[in-house]
Coordinates of C-alpha atoms in Angstrom, one line a residue:
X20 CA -79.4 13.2 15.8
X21 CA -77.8 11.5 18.7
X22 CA -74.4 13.0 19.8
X23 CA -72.2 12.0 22.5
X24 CA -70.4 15.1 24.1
X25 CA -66.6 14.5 25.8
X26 CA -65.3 17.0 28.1
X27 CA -62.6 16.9 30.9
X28 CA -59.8 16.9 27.9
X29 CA -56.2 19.2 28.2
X30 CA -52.8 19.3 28.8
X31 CA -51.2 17.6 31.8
X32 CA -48.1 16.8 33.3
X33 CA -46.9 13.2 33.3
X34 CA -47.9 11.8 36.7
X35 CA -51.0 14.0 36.5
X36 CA -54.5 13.3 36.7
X37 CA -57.8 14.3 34.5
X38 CA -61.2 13.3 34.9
X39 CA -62.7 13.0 31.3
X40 CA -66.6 13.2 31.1
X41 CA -69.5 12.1 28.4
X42 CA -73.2 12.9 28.0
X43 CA -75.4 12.0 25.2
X44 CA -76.9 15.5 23.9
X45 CA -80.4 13.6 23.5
X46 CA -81.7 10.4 25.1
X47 CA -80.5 8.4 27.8
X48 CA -78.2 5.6 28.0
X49 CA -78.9 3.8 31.0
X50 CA -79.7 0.5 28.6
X51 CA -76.3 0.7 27.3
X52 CA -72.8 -0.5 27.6
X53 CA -70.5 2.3 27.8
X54 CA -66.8 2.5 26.8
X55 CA -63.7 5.0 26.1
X56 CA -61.3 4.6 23.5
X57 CA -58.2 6.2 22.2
X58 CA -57.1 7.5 18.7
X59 CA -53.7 8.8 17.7
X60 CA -52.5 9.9 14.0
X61 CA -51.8 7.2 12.2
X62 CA -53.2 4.3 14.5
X63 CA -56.2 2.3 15.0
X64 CA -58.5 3.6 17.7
X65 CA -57.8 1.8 20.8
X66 CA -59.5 0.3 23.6
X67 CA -59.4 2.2 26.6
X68 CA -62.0 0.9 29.1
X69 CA -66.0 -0.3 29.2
X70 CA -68.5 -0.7 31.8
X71 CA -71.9 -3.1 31.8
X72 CA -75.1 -0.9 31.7
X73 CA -75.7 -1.8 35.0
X74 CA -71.8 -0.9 36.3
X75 CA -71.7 -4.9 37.8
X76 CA -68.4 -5.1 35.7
X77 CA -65.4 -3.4 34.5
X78 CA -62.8 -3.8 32.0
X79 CA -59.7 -2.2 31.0
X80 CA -56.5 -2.3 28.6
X81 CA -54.0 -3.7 30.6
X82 CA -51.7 -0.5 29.4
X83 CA -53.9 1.9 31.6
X84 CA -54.6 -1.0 34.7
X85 CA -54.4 0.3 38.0
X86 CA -54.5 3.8 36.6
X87 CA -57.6 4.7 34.6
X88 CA -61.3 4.1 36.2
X89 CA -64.3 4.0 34.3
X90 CA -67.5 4.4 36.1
X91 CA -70.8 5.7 35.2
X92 CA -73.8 7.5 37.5
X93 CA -76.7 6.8 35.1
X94 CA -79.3 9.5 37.3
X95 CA -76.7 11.7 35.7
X96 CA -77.0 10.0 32.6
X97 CA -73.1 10.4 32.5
X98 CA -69.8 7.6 32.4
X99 CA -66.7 8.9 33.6
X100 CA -63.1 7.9 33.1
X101 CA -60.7 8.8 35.7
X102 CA -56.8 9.2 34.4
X103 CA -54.0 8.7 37.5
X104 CA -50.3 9.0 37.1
X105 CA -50.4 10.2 33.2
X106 CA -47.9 9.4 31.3
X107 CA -46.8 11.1 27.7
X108 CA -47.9 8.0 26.0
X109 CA -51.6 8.5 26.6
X110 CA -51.7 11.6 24.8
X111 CA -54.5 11.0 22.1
X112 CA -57.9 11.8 21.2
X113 CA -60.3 10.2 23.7
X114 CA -64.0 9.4 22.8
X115 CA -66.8 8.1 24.4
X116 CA -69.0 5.2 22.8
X117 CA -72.2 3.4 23.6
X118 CA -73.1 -0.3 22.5
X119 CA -76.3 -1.9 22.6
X120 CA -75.2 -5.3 22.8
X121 CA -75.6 -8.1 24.5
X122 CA -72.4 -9.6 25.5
X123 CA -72.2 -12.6 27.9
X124 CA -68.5 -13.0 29.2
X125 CA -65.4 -11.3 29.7
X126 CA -64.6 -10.7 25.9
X127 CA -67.0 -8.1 25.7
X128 CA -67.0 -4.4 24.7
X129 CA -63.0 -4.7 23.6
X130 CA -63.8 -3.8 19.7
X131 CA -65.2 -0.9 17.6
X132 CA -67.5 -2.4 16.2
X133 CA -69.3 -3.9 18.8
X134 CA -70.3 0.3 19.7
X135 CA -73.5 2.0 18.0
X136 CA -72.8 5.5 19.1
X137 CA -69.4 7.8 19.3
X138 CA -68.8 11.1 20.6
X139 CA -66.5 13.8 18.8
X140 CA -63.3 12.8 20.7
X141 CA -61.6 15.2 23.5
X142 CA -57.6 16.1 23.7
X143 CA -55.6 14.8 26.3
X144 CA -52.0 16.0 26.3
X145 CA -49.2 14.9 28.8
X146 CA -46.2 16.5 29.0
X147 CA -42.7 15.1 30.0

């Protein structure tokens, strides 16, 4: 079955920086919007940041703007998500998800639904 692996996850201080990773196990994603979303206990999962499947366009919750950077090198087969100047309230699960659809506009790629495929989720813990 098709899994979505995370890695770049662990414990940080606030103001630090991690660079979180995702990889399908099988089949390529090239096709595909990509996006990152965030889960604590007891909360929806949360938008994080998405990228077009050809990485034209960008879009991010404006509580990580200016801080968090999505990209994605599809030779690699791999999106990225770069995390600047932590702070304690981003500590959550992160996961990695892939959509399939076709979204014209800015609105796109914001909601769970719109995603076909989710990875297992990595730990990200800041520290004050």
């Amino acid at each position: 079955q098709v899994q979505l692996v995370e890695s770049g996850g662990g414990l940080v201080q606030a103001g630090g920086s991690l660079r979180l990773s995702c990889a399908p196990s099988e089949r390529a994603f090239s096709t595909y919007a990509m996006g990152w979303f965030r889960q604590v206990p007891g909360k929806e999962r949360e938008f994080v940041a998405a990228i077009r499947w050809n990485g034209g366009s960008t879009y991010g919750a404006d509580s990580v703007k200016g801080r968090f950077t999505i990209s994605r090198d599809n030779a690699k087969n791999t999106v990225y998500l770069q995390m600047n100047g932590l702070k304690p309230e981003d500590t959550a699960v992160y996961y990695c998800a892939a959509s399939n659809n076709r979204c014209v506009g800015d609105g796109c790629y914001r909601g769970t639904i719109e995603y076909h495929y989710w990875g297992q989720g990595t730990q990200v813990t800041v520290s004050s």
